């Protein structure tokens, strides 16, 4: 029997969303192509070049290099891999905010680097003094997050870049989720705002591409050399990606949706999402819940444990931060009506 995937009607916890119609259409068309073998599949390879160029526009990089990865995890692993492979230290360390995504723990594990997690301040952004203290001559990479997974916070990117480069380390920005909303805010976060070396920016999150479509960008093409392995039996001679066979559907969908939405469509999406987040934050505060200010379209609030469970029983897909707050990500599929229903259920059940 044919099973349909679940609907997005009650999904409030995801960083993925319904793909844009042009993304869906392109994904289907390119399903049987492999950008991992560009000499055999040149049409999708050409689309990937366009995707990287568009990602450069999004992230303030004039002459971008990089590729469409399987997601933010791969892009973050690759950033750590570039830094580790360029380091001359036996066991290099990587300094990340404690708010960084758990993919850095995977990266440290597979790449055998030491992960130094640094606390955040009351404003949920990384503590710069603690970064200073954690960095030493064995630091290969410093990471800043532009749009944290739990609270949507943007670390002080220019200051972090300075600390990294003073220590001769590379500087990576994880804008996996934030990358497609930050261009419409006044945050400093991208290659044009600070000497960022590498960046994660995922079309399959706020970019509305089909899964899998992550983005890995590097300031200089030469940074990719640290990743390249020879590919003797392919017509192309080397490969810098982590996976071999890759999803042409992901690549083609990312290109199609970015060409459709950048920049005006994404601006409208951001404005709607931010207005929804602000509305929800106000509604929760009015109920007396303690709310973390929504810096980006992501709301965290303290609601009683019983209410949380009751809402899940009603079919709401919600999640919690590590400190136990309810977390709602205002993705493009999240409408005002959904949030009104959600708050009405919270009032009724709480
Ligand atoms: N960097 C940041 C800042 C992220 O938030 C995430 C994922 C990643 C990297 C890793 O990206 P990939 O999952 O593409 O490898 N953040 C979400 C999270 O862990 C991922 C997610 C997506 C979770 C959809 C649930 C879901 O339904 O919460």
XYZ file of C-alpha atoms and ligand atoms in Angstrom:
378
model
C 0.000 0.000 0.000
C 1.189 3.464 -0.778
C 2.086 5.418 2.370
C 2.061 9.192 2.285
C 4.608 11.077 4.359
C 3.215 12.994 7.312
C 1.949 16.502 6.709
C 3.642 19.647 7.980
C 0.409 20.881 9.619
C 1.633 20.452 13.180
C 5.404 20.432 12.726
C 6.934 23.163 14.893
C 10.252 21.570 15.857
C 11.927 20.971 12.537
C 14.609 22.901 10.710
C 13.417 21.307 7.501
C 10.359 22.445 5.625
C 8.143 21.727 2.677
C 10.328 22.132 -0.431
C 9.347 25.036 -2.677
C 7.426 23.806 -5.777
C 10.353 24.597 -8.107
C 12.680 22.667 -5.774
C 10.366 19.677 -5.778
C 10.069 19.709 -9.550
C 13.839 19.988 -10.122
C 14.556 17.254 -7.555
C 12.326 14.840 -9.379
C 13.834 15.696 -12.766
C 17.426 15.207 -11.561
C 16.812 12.147 -9.412
C 19.071 9.913 -11.492
C 22.089 12.194 -11.756
C 25.297 12.075 -9.735
C 27.200 15.334 -9.219
C 29.994 13.207 -7.725
C 30.936 12.287 -11.298
C 30.812 15.617 -13.132
C 32.345 14.315 -16.345
C 29.495 11.810 -16.780
C 26.732 14.100 -15.449
C 27.737 17.545 -16.757
C 24.233 19.042 -16.616
C 23.937 18.643 -12.882
C 27.586 19.647 -12.448
C 26.813 22.916 -14.221
C 23.859 23.431 -11.872
C 26.104 22.879 -8.893
C 28.408 25.661 -10.121
C 25.373 27.950 -10.265
C 24.365 26.853 -6.768
C 27.797 27.710 -5.374
C 27.697 31.077 -7.103
C 24.263 31.808 -5.582
C 25.414 30.652 -2.156
C 28.248 33.153 -2.581
C 25.683 35.903 -3.188
C 23.806 34.881 -0.046
C 26.985 34.761 2.048
C 28.765 37.881 0.747
C 31.527 36.065 -1.146
C 32.502 37.457 -4.563
C 34.454 34.550 -5.957
C 33.001 31.569 -4.126
C 34.216 27.987 -4.103
C 32.655 24.999 -2.401
C 29.950 22.463 -3.107
C 26.477 21.244 -2.243
C 26.966 18.804 0.630
C 24.604 16.263 2.130
C 23.783 18.706 4.909
C 25.170 20.864 7.663
C 26.857 17.931 9.354
C 28.994 17.144 6.314
C 29.831 20.816 5.783
C 30.929 21.201 9.404
C 32.967 17.984 9.260
C 34.670 19.283 6.122
C 35.483 22.611 7.761
C 37.183 20.770 10.614
C 38.916 18.517 8.090
C 40.349 21.460 6.117
C 41.729 22.956 9.323
C 43.108 19.683 10.629
C 44.786 18.777 7.349
C 46.472 22.173 7.139
C 47.668 22.058 10.721
C 51.199 20.873 11.513
C 50.274 19.957 15.093
C 49.967 16.316 16.154
C 46.560 16.666 17.849
C 45.108 20.038 16.863
C 42.221 21.522 18.793
C 39.007 23.105 17.579
C 37.350 25.806 19.677
C 33.546 25.908 19.460
C 30.811 27.627 21.467
C 28.866 25.237 23.694
C 25.851 26.342 21.630
C 27.388 24.784 18.489
C 25.569 21.916 16.796
C 26.482 18.364 17.845
C 27.920 17.726 14.380
C 31.201 19.194 15.708
C 31.352 16.339 18.210
C 31.078 13.905 15.321
C 33.762 15.830 13.435
C 36.121 15.716 16.405
C 35.514 12.014 16.795
C 36.147 10.985 13.201
C 39.008 13.425 12.668
C 40.732 12.833 16.018
C 40.968 16.485 17.012
C 40.394 17.847 20.491
C 37.098 19.712 20.835
C 37.191 22.667 23.226
C 33.680 23.810 24.092
C 33.425 27.354 25.375
C 30.510 28.707 27.451
C 28.015 31.291 26.296
C 27.034 34.502 28.101
C 23.657 35.571 29.479
C 22.761 36.703 25.954
C 23.355 33.101 24.742
C 26.279 34.162 22.536
C 29.783 32.805 23.010
C 31.905 34.374 25.751
C 34.844 36.026 23.986
C 37.125 36.018 27.017
C 36.589 32.260 27.292
C 37.430 31.839 23.590
C 40.646 33.813 24.133
C 41.523 31.524 26.975
C 40.744 28.318 25.071
C 42.763 29.221 21.973
C 46.470 28.343 21.892
C 49.200 27.552 19.340
C 47.651 24.121 18.711
C 44.284 25.579 17.710
C 43.519 24.752 14.081
C 39.990 26.160 13.919
C 37.699 28.563 15.749
C 33.969 28.268 15.092
C 31.231 30.881 15.371
C 27.540 30.109 14.947
C 25.301 32.455 12.982
C 21.865 31.279 14.057
C 22.207 28.726 16.859
C 20.111 25.563 16.747
C 18.440 26.154 20.097
C 18.000 29.936 20.353
C 18.779 31.426 16.929
C 21.646 33.508 18.322
C 24.476 35.032 16.255
C 27.943 34.904 17.834
C 30.220 37.989 17.559
C 31.643 36.962 14.183
C 34.208 39.759 13.494
C 35.671 39.431 17.007
C 35.949 35.654 16.675
C 37.647 35.989 13.286
C 40.254 38.241 14.860
C 40.951 35.824 17.704
C 41.266 32.927 15.248
C 43.616 34.691 12.881
C 45.783 36.114 15.682
C 46.389 32.474 16.618
C 47.038 31.461 12.966
C 43.923 29.298 13.069
C 41.181 29.149 10.459
C 37.753 30.617 11.182
C 34.506 28.805 10.322
C 30.958 30.159 10.544
C 28.075 27.738 10.914
C 25.121 29.486 9.269
C 23.437 26.181 8.370
C 20.036 27.413 9.498
C 20.618 31.179 9.680
C 22.144 31.699 6.240
C 18.903 32.326 4.392
C 17.435 34.743 6.963
C 20.487 36.717 8.113
C 20.896 38.657 4.821
C 17.711 40.543 5.774
C 18.870 41.501 9.277
C 21.595 43.861 10.437
C 23.813 41.170 11.960
C 27.480 40.889 10.992
C 27.839 37.285 9.972
C 29.202 36.717 6.458
C 32.382 36.737 4.344
C 31.919 40.427 3.609
C 31.617 41.365 7.293
C 34.687 39.532 8.566
C 37.603 37.444 7.243
C 35.661 34.167 7.433
C 37.545 31.223 5.895
C 34.820 28.589 5.596
C 31.055 28.539 6.049
C 28.123 26.160 6.302
C 24.887 27.452 4.762
C 22.184 24.917 4.022
C 19.644 25.233 1.216
C 17.628 22.344 2.741
C 16.753 24.367 5.831
C 15.519 27.977 5.407
C 16.494 27.790 1.727
C 13.453 25.566 0.995
C 15.388 23.056 -1.135
C 14.680 19.333 -1.092
C 16.778 17.184 1.256
C 19.742 16.591 0.857
C 21.189 20.016 0.113
C 23.732 21.453 2.511
C 26.229 24.134 1.549
C 29.977 24.269 2.142
C 31.725 27.481 1.086
C 35.393 28.436 1.221
C 36.909 31.893 0.783
C 39.744 30.609 -1.426
C 39.545 27.651 -3.761
C 42.961 26.574 -2.422
C 41.351 25.706 0.922
C 39.664 22.806 -0.856
C 43.112 21.398 -1.738
C 43.365 20.191 1.848
C 40.411 17.895 1.108
C 41.228 16.646 -2.374
C 41.962 13.020 -3.054
C 42.961 11.613 -6.454
C 40.254 9.809 -8.397
C 42.264 7.790 -10.900
C 39.437 5.993 -12.723
C 37.117 9.020 -13.078
C 37.477 11.546 -15.864
C 37.705 14.274 -13.229
C 41.041 13.919 -11.467
C 40.265 14.740 -7.848
C 37.417 15.011 -5.396
C 37.081 17.280 -2.364
C 33.656 16.129 -1.197
C 33.245 13.704 1.702
C 30.721 11.458 0.005
C 31.322 9.981 -3.438
C 28.005 9.466 -5.159
C 25.881 12.501 -4.327
C 22.280 13.534 -4.762
C 21.624 15.272 -8.062
C 18.107 15.880 -6.760
C 19.463 17.903 -3.849
C 21.809 19.923 -6.067
C 19.229 20.657 -8.768
C 16.553 21.584 -6.247
C 18.900 23.953 -4.416
C 19.841 25.707 -7.652
C 16.241 25.991 -8.821
C 14.879 27.401 -5.570
C 17.724 29.860 -5.052
C 17.294 31.143 -8.608
C 13.588 31.539 -7.896
C 13.718 33.147 -4.447
C 17.012 35.002 -4.023
C 16.719 37.677 -2.800
C 13.122 38.945 -2.771
C 11.337 35.650 -2.121
C 13.662 34.864 0.774
C 13.177 38.364 2.179
C 9.415 37.894 2.189
C 9.770 34.462 3.779
C 12.028 35.895 6.475
C 9.681 38.782 7.231
C 6.699 36.468 7.565
C 8.637 34.000 9.730
C 9.996 36.733 11.994
C 6.548 38.300 12.398
C 5.188 34.869 13.340
C 7.982 34.324 15.850
C 7.387 37.752 17.419
C 3.641 37.057 17.561
C 4.207 33.701 19.275
C 6.714 35.175 21.722
C 4.171 37.870 22.684
C 1.331 35.359 22.996
C 3.384 33.115 25.272
C 4.586 36.053 27.365
C 0.976 37.203 27.791
C 0.128 33.793 29.182
C 2.887 34.282 31.744
C 5.406 31.886 30.189
C 9.017 32.979 30.403
C 10.144 33.662 26.829
C 13.621 33.996 25.341
C 13.588 36.935 22.911
C 13.378 35.714 19.312
C 16.477 37.217 17.684
C 15.738 35.164 14.551
C 12.532 33.221 13.718
C 12.957 30.757 16.589
C 11.125 30.988 19.923
C 12.119 29.294 23.181
C 9.904 29.490 26.254
C 9.391 27.790 29.588
C 6.142 25.888 29.539
C 5.181 23.295 32.153
C 6.287 19.728 31.475
C 2.662 18.477 31.546
C 1.605 20.989 28.886
C 4.488 19.928 26.686
C 3.472 16.281 26.878
C -0.217 17.101 26.352
C 0.631 19.103 23.226
C 2.654 16.223 21.852
C -0.320 13.956 22.490
C -2.404 16.368 20.401
C -0.007 15.694 17.524
C 2.096 18.843 17.797
C 5.682 18.130 16.793
C 7.618 20.201 19.295
C 11.047 19.855 20.877
C 12.971 21.043 23.886
C 16.250 22.868 24.395
C 18.921 21.193 26.545
C 17.608 23.310 29.444
C 14.079 22.024 28.885
C 12.432 25.032 27.201
C 9.818 24.514 24.499
C 11.407 25.379 21.148
C 9.392 26.456 18.089
C 11.169 27.030 14.782
C 9.143 29.334 12.534
C 9.988 27.653 9.252
C 8.273 28.726 6.013
C 5.501 26.106 6.434
C 4.577 27.508 9.876
C 1.612 29.846 9.414
C -0.040 32.302 11.798
C -3.138 30.053 11.856
C -1.037 27.092 12.976
C 0.441 29.160 15.788
C -3.004 30.450 16.823
C -4.255 26.857 17.020
C -1.167 25.896 18.952
C -1.593 28.647 21.548
C -5.306 27.832 21.816
C -4.386 24.197 22.544
C -1.814 25.338 25.091
C -4.463 27.492 26.825
C -6.946 24.636 26.821
C -4.497 21.955 27.976
C -2.201 23.989 30.212
N 24.431 23.437 12.135
C 23.345 23.941 12.731
C 23.392 25.314 13.300
C 22.168 23.175 12.786
O 21.092 23.661 13.394
C 22.165 21.882 12.211
C 20.940 21.011 12.238
C 23.345 21.408 11.604
C 24.462 22.213 11.588
C 23.416 20.040 10.978
O 22.686 20.019 9.815
P 22.151 18.657 9.144
O 21.097 18.128 10.069
O 21.667 19.114 7.825
O 23.316 17.739 9.046
N 19.964 21.377 13.116
C 18.744 20.645 13.338
C 18.781 20.037 14.719
O 19.708 19.251 15.002
C 18.509 19.566 12.363
C 17.108 19.103 12.315
C 16.418 19.230 11.128
C 16.465 18.508 13.368
C 15.148 18.785 11.015
C 15.156 18.064 13.252
C 14.520 18.193 12.072
O 13.243 17.740 11.907
O 17.929 20.362 15.502
